[in-house]
């Protein structure tokens, strides 16, 4: 059975869930546009693909349509979907260096500094009874953290550098929609008007990033030698050093910068929003977390709440990999070179064979660190695991802690995290974000 039509009509996570349900097993093999594709929610297979000493290097490619990836400027370019392994390794090293401890601390400080004025501004504009769109606020905070930590741009410079924050963030959101449209859709299945719309979205974000890089270059050119000497090295400067010998240096620099903002802004913000929504539905949990944040530096409950949010409503519901070579030792049977692998994290996270009461939001299941290491992979793992994992955790923790220390949260209406409808635009996005009412915590 070929799953292409089902994947295109229903999205990959939904179609894969249906196929696994029909198969009645944790793993099944199908075909996607003629290519063998293994669908699985088996933690043992996930561990094999992500972490097995020999196998993990065999699953360091990501499947996708070349023509669609070209439309996204991801074909053998950037980091996230770059299957040119030597080039990818160079770029990944640059990302890893940029995502060091100092950058993470800087990102956290930016969120703590920006949260209060951003929340206050939104609350002044909103009707208190209707609540506010916390997802929009989370996106602003992660966007500012990414610009500050990796591009050296403070929010006070936005006007001078002509950074249109709202338009930039919207361009990031629209790029995700284009990504979902082009990723596995063969060109003969493109709708002319939709393909044009999504191509324009890609061009829009690319234009924003291009203008940003030019503005940063012009700003830094005016610095005195002493100012340049005291300035910390930016991500984009390290990128240029890595890319300079590549024949398409500027394109690689542009796409890599785009992807740093893409991943640093949206996935973290959605996870932070889901976590705050879960807290808004549980007053006792808010109280317990606030007590921990006031009285302890360990943040065990905060970490557990974020992990449970990642399990309960994963922003990345599926992980896609592709075999570089034949694999006779694959747990479900021999695998041929080019075979696609879809690890269904969302299904795994709700599997009663894996979790006790999986449809109950219970952060305390994660209070023992590492207890679920063999069944919980919120960022994927292995060579193609999320390079920004520590940044994502730091951003989410900072947003949640900053908000909960200052405000009591209350859901407006009846829609909880459990009932919230979502759709897959590569990241698992809410259809209509539930509004949340914020009230200052009583002294």
Tab-separated table of C-alpha atoms in Angstrom:
chain	number	residue	atom	x	y	z
A	1	UNK	CA	0.000	0.000	0.000
A	2	UNK	CA	1.367	3.445	-0.953
A	3	UNK	CA	0.719	6.106	1.669
A	4	UNK	CA	1.447	9.196	-0.419
A	5	UNK	CA	-2.167	10.316	-0.870
A	6	UNK	CA	-2.924	9.707	2.793
A	7	UNK	CA	0.163	11.637	3.911
A	8	UNK	CA	-0.698	14.561	1.642
A	9	UNK	CA	-4.357	14.734	2.645
A	10	UNK	CA	-4.052	14.040	6.378
A	11	UNK	CA	-0.409	14.941	7.202
A	12	UNK	CA	2.276	12.426	8.098
A	13	UNK	CA	1.513	12.079	11.848
A	14	UNK	CA	-2.220	11.495	11.339
A	15	UNK	CA	-1.783	9.096	8.418
A	16	UNK	CA	0.922	7.147	10.251
A	17	UNK	CA	-1.282	6.878	13.360
A	18	UNK	CA	-4.090	5.447	11.268
A	19	UNK	CA	-1.801	2.917	9.595
A	20	UNK	CA	-0.358	1.742	12.896
A	21	UNK	CA	-3.882	1.435	14.265
A	22	UNK	CA	-5.039	-0.615	11.286
A	23	UNK	CA	-1.968	-2.830	11.507
A	24	UNK	CA	-2.579	-3.428	15.207
A	25	UNK	CA	1.172	-3.543	15.825
A	26	UNK	CA	3.889	-1.179	17.014
A	27	UNK	CA	5.667	-1.346	13.652
A	28	UNK	CA	4.555	-1.806	10.060
A	29	UNK	CA	6.123	-1.357	6.625
A	30	UNK	CA	4.427	0.564	3.835
A	31	UNK	CA	5.535	2.483	0.757
A	32	UNK	CA	5.643	6.237	0.268
A	33	UNK	CA	5.667	7.267	-3.378
A	34	UNK	CA	7.230	3.897	-4.188
A	35	UNK	CA	9.922	4.032	-1.481
A	36	UNK	CA	9.859	1.523	1.417
A	37	UNK	CA	8.861	3.268	4.637
A	38	UNK	CA	8.810	1.823	8.148
A	39	UNK	CA	6.314	3.315	10.597
A	40	UNK	CA	6.971	2.596	14.259
A	41	UNK	CA	6.037	3.544	17.797
A	42	UNK	CA	8.284	0.863	19.291
A	43	UNK	CA	10.776	2.347	21.809
A	44	UNK	CA	13.247	-0.453	21.072
A	45	UNK	CA	13.367	0.484	17.397
A	46	UNK	CA	13.584	4.183	18.277
A	47	UNK	CA	16.541	3.424	20.543
A	48	UNK	CA	18.174	1.410	17.783
A	49	UNK	CA	17.781	4.162	15.173
A	50	UNK	CA	18.814	6.973	17.524
A	51	UNK	CA	21.379	5.430	19.836
A	52	UNK	CA	22.771	2.078	18.672
A	53	UNK	CA	26.549	2.393	18.409
A	54	UNK	CA	26.782	1.291	14.774
A	55	UNK	CA	23.262	1.874	13.485
A	56	UNK	CA	22.919	5.507	14.575
A	57	UNK	CA	25.389	6.644	11.900
A	58	UNK	CA	23.382	4.756	9.279
A	59	UNK	CA	20.276	6.823	10.009
A	60	UNK	CA	21.698	10.326	9.652
A	61	UNK	CA	19.772	11.260	6.498
A	62	UNK	CA	16.271	12.726	6.355
A	63	UNK	CA	13.803	11.754	3.619
A	64	UNK	CA	12.193	14.408	1.456
A	65	UNK	CA	11.464	15.408	-2.134
A	66	UNK	CA	14.516	17.043	-3.727
A	67	UNK	CA	12.410	19.528	-5.692
A	68	UNK	CA	10.465	20.544	-2.603
A	69	UNK	CA	13.639	20.913	-0.559
A	70	UNK	CA	15.036	23.135	-3.310
A	71	UNK	CA	11.958	25.353	-2.977
A	72	UNK	CA	12.684	25.608	0.748
A	73	UNK	CA	16.413	26.251	0.062
A	74	UNK	CA	17.123	23.223	2.277
A	75	UNK	CA	18.453	20.889	-0.410
A	76	UNK	CA	22.118	20.258	0.515
A	77	UNK	CA	21.957	23.594	2.309
A	78	UNK	CA	21.698	24.836	5.875
A	79	UNK	CA	21.560	22.318	8.704
A	80	UNK	CA	18.142	20.817	9.377
A	81	UNK	CA	17.466	18.860	6.153
A	82	UNK	CA	20.937	18.965	4.627
A	83	UNK	CA	21.839	15.453	3.403
A	84	UNK	CA	25.276	16.517	2.132
A	85	UNK	CA	27.002	14.888	5.107
A	86	UNK	CA	30.436	16.627	4.969
A	87	UNK	CA	28.806	20.047	4.592
A	88	UNK	CA	26.217	19.217	7.275
A	89	UNK	CA	28.960	18.241	9.753
A	90	UNK	CA	30.714	21.601	9.285
A	91	UNK	CA	27.498	23.549	9.813
A	92	UNK	CA	26.408	21.435	12.785
A	93	UNK	CA	29.753	22.087	14.452
A	94	UNK	CA	29.149	25.802	14.047
A	95	UNK	CA	25.664	25.506	15.567
A	96	UNK	CA	27.011	23.473	18.487
A	97	UNK	CA	29.680	26.080	19.171
A	98	UNK	CA	27.117	28.890	19.037
A	99	UNK	CA	24.776	27.018	21.391
A	100	UNK	CA	27.303	26.917	24.223
A	101	UNK	CA	26.708	27.740	27.875
A	102	UNK	CA	27.269	31.502	27.502
A	103	UNK	CA	24.729	31.801	24.683
A	104	UNK	CA	22.149	29.797	26.633
A	105	UNK	CA	22.647	31.997	29.677
A	106	UNK	CA	22.325	35.091	27.489
A	107	UNK	CA	19.077	33.796	25.948
A	108	UNK	CA	17.664	33.111	29.408
A	109	UNK	CA	18.591	36.589	30.638
A	110	UNK	CA	16.911	38.189	27.623
A	111	UNK	CA	13.668	36.314	28.315
A	112	UNK	CA	13.707	37.319	31.972
A	113	UNK	CA	14.323	40.955	31.016
A	114	UNK	CA	11.737	41.094	28.225
A	115	UNK	CA	8.915	39.046	29.780
A	116	UNK	CA	7.426	41.602	32.166
A	117	UNK	CA	7.191	44.584	29.746
A	118	UNK	CA	5.939	42.307	26.959
A	119	UNK	CA	3.230	40.785	29.162
A	120	UNK	CA	2.242	44.195	30.518
A	121	UNK	CA	1.908	45.658	27.023
A	122	UNK	CA	-0.349	42.805	25.899
A	123	UNK	CA	-2.476	42.950	29.041
A	124	UNK	CA	-3.020	46.698	28.671
A	125	UNK	CA	-4.380	46.168	25.161
A	126	UNK	CA	-6.550	43.170	26.046
A	127	UNK	CA	-9.874	42.895	27.809
A	128	UNK	CA	-9.062	41.244	31.133
A	129	UNK	CA	-12.057	38.921	30.900
A	130	UNK	CA	-11.034	37.623	27.483
A	131	UNK	CA	-7.477	36.813	28.493
A	132	UNK	CA	-4.439	37.095	26.252
A	133	UNK	CA	-2.786	35.064	23.514
A	134	UNK	CA	0.185	33.638	25.397
A	135	UNK	CA	1.476	31.862	22.289
A	136	UNK	CA	2.025	35.231	20.601
A	137	UNK	CA	3.927	36.432	23.668
A	138	UNK	CA	6.038	33.268	23.821
A	139	UNK	CA	6.962	33.761	20.166
A	140	UNK	CA	8.082	37.329	20.805
A	141	UNK	CA	10.211	36.232	23.740
A	142	UNK	CA	11.965	33.381	21.918
A	143	UNK	CA	12.459	35.570	18.834
A	144	UNK	CA	14.136	38.260	20.929
A	145	UNK	CA	16.219	35.661	22.753
A	146	UNK	CA	17.458	34.195	19.452
A	147	UNK	CA	18.265	37.594	17.944
A	148	UNK	CA	20.103	38.695	21.060
A	149	UNK	CA	22.009	35.505	21.831
A	150	UNK	CA	23.092	34.580	18.295
A	151	UNK	CA	22.984	37.782	16.246
A	152	UNK	CA	23.832	40.394	18.881
A	153	UNK	CA	20.635	42.366	18.285
A	154	UNK	CA	18.779	43.806	21.279
A	155	UNK	CA	15.082	44.668	21.008
A	156	UNK	CA	15.985	48.345	21.533
A	157	UNK	CA	17.788	48.190	18.161
A	158	UNK	CA	14.805	46.865	16.185
A	159	UNK	CA	13.742	50.268	14.892
A	160	UNK	CA	17.266	51.339	13.931
A	161	UNK	CA	17.969	48.048	12.155
A	162	UNK	CA	14.482	48.078	10.586
A	163	UNK	CA	13.465	44.768	12.171
A	164	UNK	CA	9.674	44.458	11.860
A	165	UNK	CA	9.139	42.002	14.707
A	166	UNK	CA	5.512	41.088	13.980
A	167	UNK	CA	6.143	40.596	10.255
A	168	UNK	CA	9.335	38.604	10.928
A	169	UNK	CA	7.566	36.236	13.344
A	170	UNK	CA	4.643	35.778	10.962
A	171	UNK	CA	7.119	34.954	8.179
A	172	UNK	CA	8.597	32.235	10.414
A	173	UNK	CA	5.130	30.756	11.033
A	174	UNK	CA	4.321	30.823	7.305
A	175	UNK	CA	7.658	29.167	6.448
A	176	UNK	CA	6.650	26.199	8.596
A	177	UNK	CA	3.468	25.847	6.541
A	178	UNK	CA	5.526	25.917	3.331
A	179	UNK	CA	7.881	23.337	4.821
A	180	UNK	CA	5.034	20.929	5.492
A	181	UNK	CA	3.640	21.506	1.983
A	182	UNK	CA	6.860	20.927	0.029
A	183	UNK	CA	8.675	18.340	2.159
A	184	UNK	CA	7.226	15.051	0.864
A	185	UNK	CA	4.921	16.316	-1.901
A	186	UNK	CA	6.129	15.368	-5.420
A	187	UNK	CA	6.034	18.250	-7.882
A	188	UNK	CA	3.214	16.655	-9.896
A	189	UNK	CA	1.035	16.972	-6.782
A	190	UNK	CA	1.652	20.691	-6.323
A	191	UNK	CA	-1.366	22.942	-6.651
A	192	UNK	CA	-0.217	25.912	-8.709
A	193	UNK	CA	-1.736	28.599	-6.496
A	194	UNK	CA	-0.708	26.923	-3.222
A	195	UNK	CA	2.829	26.307	-4.464
A	196	UNK	CA	3.074	29.982	-5.402
A	197	UNK	CA	1.734	31.055	-2.004
A	198	UNK	CA	4.205	28.873	-0.120
A	199	UNK	CA	7.109	29.901	-2.364
A	200	UNK	CA	6.318	33.521	-1.542
A	201	UNK	CA	6.339	32.636	2.175
A	202	UNK	CA	9.820	31.143	1.808
A	203	UNK	CA	11.009	34.233	-0.066
A	204	UNK	CA	9.484	36.494	2.577
A	205	UNK	CA	11.399	34.915	5.455
A	206	UNK	CA	14.560	34.762	3.385
A	207	UNK	CA	14.183	38.488	2.685
A	208	UNK	CA	13.754	39.306	6.371
A	209	UNK	CA	16.898	37.350	7.264
A	210	UNK	CA	18.876	38.865	4.387
A	211	UNK	CA	17.945	42.389	5.476
A	212	UNK	CA	18.829	41.547	9.077
A	213	UNK	CA	22.298	40.284	8.141
A	214	UNK	CA	22.967	43.373	6.018
A	215	UNK	CA	21.845	45.662	8.846
A	216	UNK	CA	24.100	43.853	11.337
A	217	UNK	CA	27.039	44.103	8.934
A	218	UNK	CA	26.500	47.842	8.457
A	219	UNK	CA	26.112	48.404	12.194
A	220	UNK	CA	29.292	46.514	13.027
A	221	UNK	CA	31.276	48.248	10.271
A	222	UNK	CA	30.847	51.527	12.164
A	223	UNK	CA	32.348	50.174	15.396
A	224	UNK	CA	35.706	51.464	16.574
A	225	UNK	CA	38.623	48.990	16.853
A	226	UNK	CA	38.245	48.910	20.650
A	227	UNK	CA	34.497	48.259	20.353
A	228	UNK	CA	35.143	45.452	17.900
A	229	UNK	CA	37.735	43.956	20.214
A	230	UNK	CA	35.348	43.866	23.171
A	231	UNK	CA	32.384	42.534	21.176
A	232	UNK	CA	31.634	38.842	21.588
A	233	UNK	CA	31.875	36.712	18.457
A	234	UNK	CA	28.497	36.251	16.791
A	235	UNK	CA	27.031	33.068	15.337
A	236	UNK	CA	26.940	34.620	11.881
A	237	UNK	CA	30.669	35.466	12.084
A	238	UNK	CA	31.548	31.881	12.984
A	239	UNK	CA	29.330	30.719	10.138
A	240	UNK	CA	31.156	32.892	7.647
A	241	UNK	CA	34.492	31.399	8.691
A	242	UNK	CA	33.106	27.888	8.133
A	243	UNK	CA	31.346	28.720	4.866
A	244	UNK	CA	34.048	30.846	3.234
A	245	UNK	CA	35.548	27.945	1.270
A	246	UNK	CA	32.165	26.697	0.059
A	247	UNK	CA	31.254	27.642	-3.539
A	248	UNK	CA	27.863	28.996	-2.409
A	249	UNK	CA	29.048	30.682	0.771
A	250	UNK	CA	26.418	33.446	0.940
A	251	UNK	CA	23.502	31.066	0.325
A	252	UNK	CA	24.761	28.660	2.988
A	253	UNK	CA	25.264	31.555	5.400
A	254	UNK	CA	21.771	32.891	4.721
A	255	UNK	CA	19.965	29.562	5.066
A	256	UNK	CA	21.852	28.582	8.216
A	257	UNK	CA	20.980	31.928	9.808
A	258	UNK	CA	17.364	31.470	8.757
A	259	UNK	CA	17.259	28.020	10.336
A	260	UNK	CA	18.747	29.249	13.610
A	261	UNK	CA	15.900	31.768	13.880
A	262	UNK	CA	13.358	29.273	12.575
A	263	UNK	CA	14.108	26.597	15.150
A	264	UNK	CA	15.001	28.959	17.980
A	265	UNK	CA	11.745	30.883	17.747
A	266	UNK	CA	8.801	28.642	16.992
A	267	UNK	CA	9.295	25.175	18.468
A	268	UNK	CA	10.348	26.536	21.866
A	269	UNK	CA	7.511	29.051	21.959
A	270	UNK	CA	4.858	26.431	21.182
A	271	UNK	CA	6.220	24.110	23.883
A	272	UNK	CA	6.238	26.974	26.401
A	273	UNK	CA	2.637	27.779	25.476
A	274	UNK	CA	1.512	24.153	25.890
A	275	UNK	CA	3.227	24.047	29.288
A	276	UNK	CA	1.556	27.264	30.453
A	277	UNK	CA	-1.808	25.999	29.210
A	278	UNK	CA	-1.376	22.820	31.255
A	279	UNK	CA	-0.537	24.919	34.320
A	280	UNK	CA	-3.515	27.203	33.715
A	281	UNK	CA	-5.767	24.184	34.145
A	282	UNK	CA	-4.254	23.137	37.481
A	283	UNK	CA	-4.164	25.688	40.321
A	284	UNK	CA	-2.517	23.252	42.745
A	285	UNK	CA	0.317	22.579	40.303
A	286	UNK	CA	0.835	26.326	39.838
A	287	UNK	CA	1.117	26.702	43.611
A	288	UNK	CA	3.582	23.828	43.956
A	289	UNK	CA	5.766	25.127	41.130
A	290	UNK	CA	5.772	28.635	42.555
A	291	UNK	CA	6.816	27.264	45.935
A	292	UNK	CA	9.684	25.336	44.347
A	293	UNK	CA	10.910	28.350	42.399
A	294	UNK	CA	10.884	30.482	45.555
A	295	UNK	CA	12.539	27.941	47.818
A	296	UNK	CA	14.812	25.707	45.729
A	297	UNK	CA	17.454	25.951	43.034
A	298	UNK	CA	16.966	22.383	41.807
A	299	UNK	CA	13.866	23.090	39.667
A	300	UNK	CA	12.950	19.392	39.684
A	301	UNK	CA	9.221	20.073	39.374
A	302	UNK	CA	9.751	22.666	36.614
A	303	UNK	CA	11.799	20.164	34.619
A	304	UNK	CA	9.152	17.490	35.199
A	305	UNK	CA	6.290	19.755	34.095
A	306	UNK	CA	8.108	20.684	30.885
A	307	UNK	CA	8.951	17.029	30.182
A	308	UNK	CA	5.339	16.008	30.743
A	309	UNK	CA	4.219	18.746	28.355
A	310	UNK	CA	6.687	17.434	25.751
A	311	UNK	CA	5.297	13.930	26.253
A	312	UNK	CA	1.626	14.872	26.377
A	313	UNK	CA	1.554	17.295	23.431
A	314	UNK	CA	4.886	16.954	21.578
A	315	UNK	CA	5.724	19.859	19.311
A	316	UNK	CA	7.613	17.329	17.152
A	317	UNK	CA	5.196	14.359	16.954
A	318	UNK	CA	7.226	12.375	14.428
A	319	UNK	CA	10.914	11.955	13.602
A	320	UNK	CA	11.939	11.132	10.031
A	321	UNK	CA	15.118	9.277	9.132
A	322	UNK	CA	16.477	7.429	6.097
A	323	UNK	CA	18.913	4.525	5.850
A	324	UNK	CA	22.264	5.437	4.276
A	325	UNK	CA	23.152	1.774	3.672
A	326	UNK	CA	21.562	-1.675	3.837
A	327	UNK	CA	20.985	-2.746	7.433
A	328	UNK	CA	20.613	-6.519	7.969
A	329	UNK	CA	20.349	-6.059	11.749
A	330	UNK	CA	17.319	-3.761	11.919
A	331	UNK	CA	15.063	-5.051	14.752
A	332	UNK	CA	11.972	-5.429	12.538
A	333	UNK	CA	13.847	-7.180	9.711
A	334	UNK	CA	16.508	-6.265	7.128
A	335	UNK	CA	16.343	-2.721	5.755
A	336	UNK	CA	17.499	-1.608	2.306
A	337	UNK	CA	19.455	1.552	1.571
A	338	UNK	CA	17.064	4.487	1.094
A	339	UNK	CA	14.308	3.066	3.291
A	340	UNK	CA	12.480	5.757	5.234
A	341	UNK	CA	11.847	5.475	8.967
A	342	UNK	CA	9.047	7.357	10.734
A	343	UNK	CA	9.350	7.170	14.523
A	344	UNK	CA	5.958	8.222	15.887
A	345	UNK	CA	6.802	9.929	19.166
A	346	UNK	CA	3.225	11.098	19.789
A	347	UNK	CA	1.888	7.536	19.531
A	348	UNK	CA	4.745	6.184	21.637
A	349	UNK	CA	4.055	8.814	24.296
A	350	UNK	CA	0.422	7.687	24.635
A	351	UNK	CA	1.060	3.941	24.484
A	352	UNK	CA	-0.406	2.126	27.500
A	353	UNK	CA	2.248	-0.563	27.109
A	354	UNK	CA	4.890	2.083	27.732
A	355	UNK	CA	3.279	4.580	30.131
A	356	UNK	CA	0.961	4.325	33.129
A	357	UNK	CA	-2.226	6.339	32.477
A	358	UNK	CA	-0.684	8.016	29.417
A	359	UNK	CA	-3.676	10.292	28.767
A	360	UNK	CA	-3.382	11.860	32.207
A	361	UNK	CA	-1.153	14.936	32.546
A	362	UNK	CA	1.036	13.917	35.477
A	363	UNK	CA	4.426	15.677	35.752
A	364	UNK	CA	5.422	13.648	38.780
A	365	UNK	CA	6.126	10.671	36.550
A	366	UNK	CA	9.332	12.534	35.569
A	367	UNK	CA	10.546	13.457	39.048
A	368	UNK	CA	13.177	10.710	38.975
A	369	UNK	CA	15.738	11.962	36.391
A	370	UNK	CA	16.461	9.535	33.567
A	371	UNK	CA	13.804	7.008	34.604
A	372	UNK	CA	12.145	7.130	31.168
A	373	UNK	CA	15.311	7.585	29.106
A	374	UNK	CA	14.696	4.442	27.037
A	375	UNK	CA	11.157	5.455	25.987
A	376	UNK	CA	11.199	9.269	25.858
A	377	UNK	CA	12.862	11.124	22.966
A	378	UNK	CA	11.336	14.634	22.831
A	379	UNK	CA	14.154	16.051	20.691
A	380	UNK	CA	15.120	12.902	18.822
A	381	UNK	CA	18.634	11.654	19.493
A	382	UNK	CA	21.761	10.558	17.671
A	383	UNK	CA	23.681	12.481	14.988
A	384	UNK	CA	20.487	14.069	13.651
A	385	UNK	CA	19.017	14.847	17.059
A	386	UNK	CA	17.931	18.426	17.695
A	387	UNK	CA	21.087	20.526	17.975
A	388	UNK	CA	19.109	23.186	19.851
A	389	UNK	CA	17.794	20.865	22.562
A	390	UNK	CA	19.499	22.697	25.433
A	391	UNK	CA	18.470	26.089	24.044
A	392	UNK	CA	14.872	24.889	23.768
A	393	UNK	CA	14.817	23.667	27.342
A	394	UNK	CA	16.436	26.857	28.632
A	395	UNK	CA	13.969	29.077	26.747
A	396	UNK	CA	10.910	27.108	27.873
A	397	UNK	CA	12.076	26.915	31.491
A	398	UNK	CA	12.800	30.649	31.557
A	399	UNK	CA	9.421	31.613	30.107
A	400	UNK	CA	7.429	29.303	32.371
A	401	UNK	CA	9.324	30.265	35.536
A	402	UNK	CA	9.139	33.999	34.819
A	403	UNK	CA	5.397	33.918	34.114
A	404	UNK	CA	4.397	31.637	36.988
A	405	UNK	CA	6.344	33.628	39.584
A	406	UNK	CA	4.378	36.756	38.722
A	407	UNK	CA	0.942	35.560	37.645
A	408	UNK	CA	-1.871	33.174	38.441
A	409	UNK	CA	-3.084	31.557	35.216
A	410	UNK	CA	-6.672	30.727	34.340
A	411	UNK	CA	-8.079	29.256	31.137
A	412	UNK	CA	-10.695	31.401	29.400
A	413	UNK	CA	-13.416	29.004	28.271
A	414	UNK	CA	-13.332	25.244	28.561
A	415	UNK	CA	-10.559	24.109	26.211
A	416	UNK	CA	-7.632	22.517	28.043
A	417	UNK	CA	-4.313	21.179	26.782
A	418	UNK	CA	-5.945	17.765	26.469
A	419	UNK	CA	-8.790	19.006	24.255
A	420	UNK	CA	-6.760	21.537	22.242
A	421	UNK	CA	-6.894	20.754	18.520
A	422	UNK	CA	-3.559	20.892	16.709
A	423	UNK	CA	-2.205	20.476	13.183
A	424	UNK	CA	1.197	19.502	11.812
A	425	UNK	CA	3.201	22.255	10.139
A	426	UNK	CA	6.416	20.302	10.833
A	427	UNK	CA	5.937	21.651	14.368
A	428	UNK	CA	2.669	20.615	16.040
A	429	UNK	CA	0.749	23.914	16.106
A	430	UNK	CA	-2.547	24.765	17.872
A	431	UNK	CA	-5.465	25.352	15.501
A	432	UNK	CA	-6.790	28.189	17.652
A	433	UNK	CA	-4.702	29.033	20.733
A	434	UNK	CA	-6.718	29.019	23.950
A	435	UNK	CA	-6.612	32.408	25.634
A	436	UNK	CA	-5.352	32.581	29.196
A	437	UNK	CA	-6.259	35.105	31.886
A	438	UNK	CA	-3.351	36.403	33.975
A	439	UNK	CA	-3.778	37.859	37.466
A	440	UNK	CA	-0.859	39.193	39.521
A	441	UNK	CA	0.161	36.827	42.296
A	442	UNK	CA	-0.917	38.132	45.695
A	443	UNK	CA	1.995	39.101	47.957
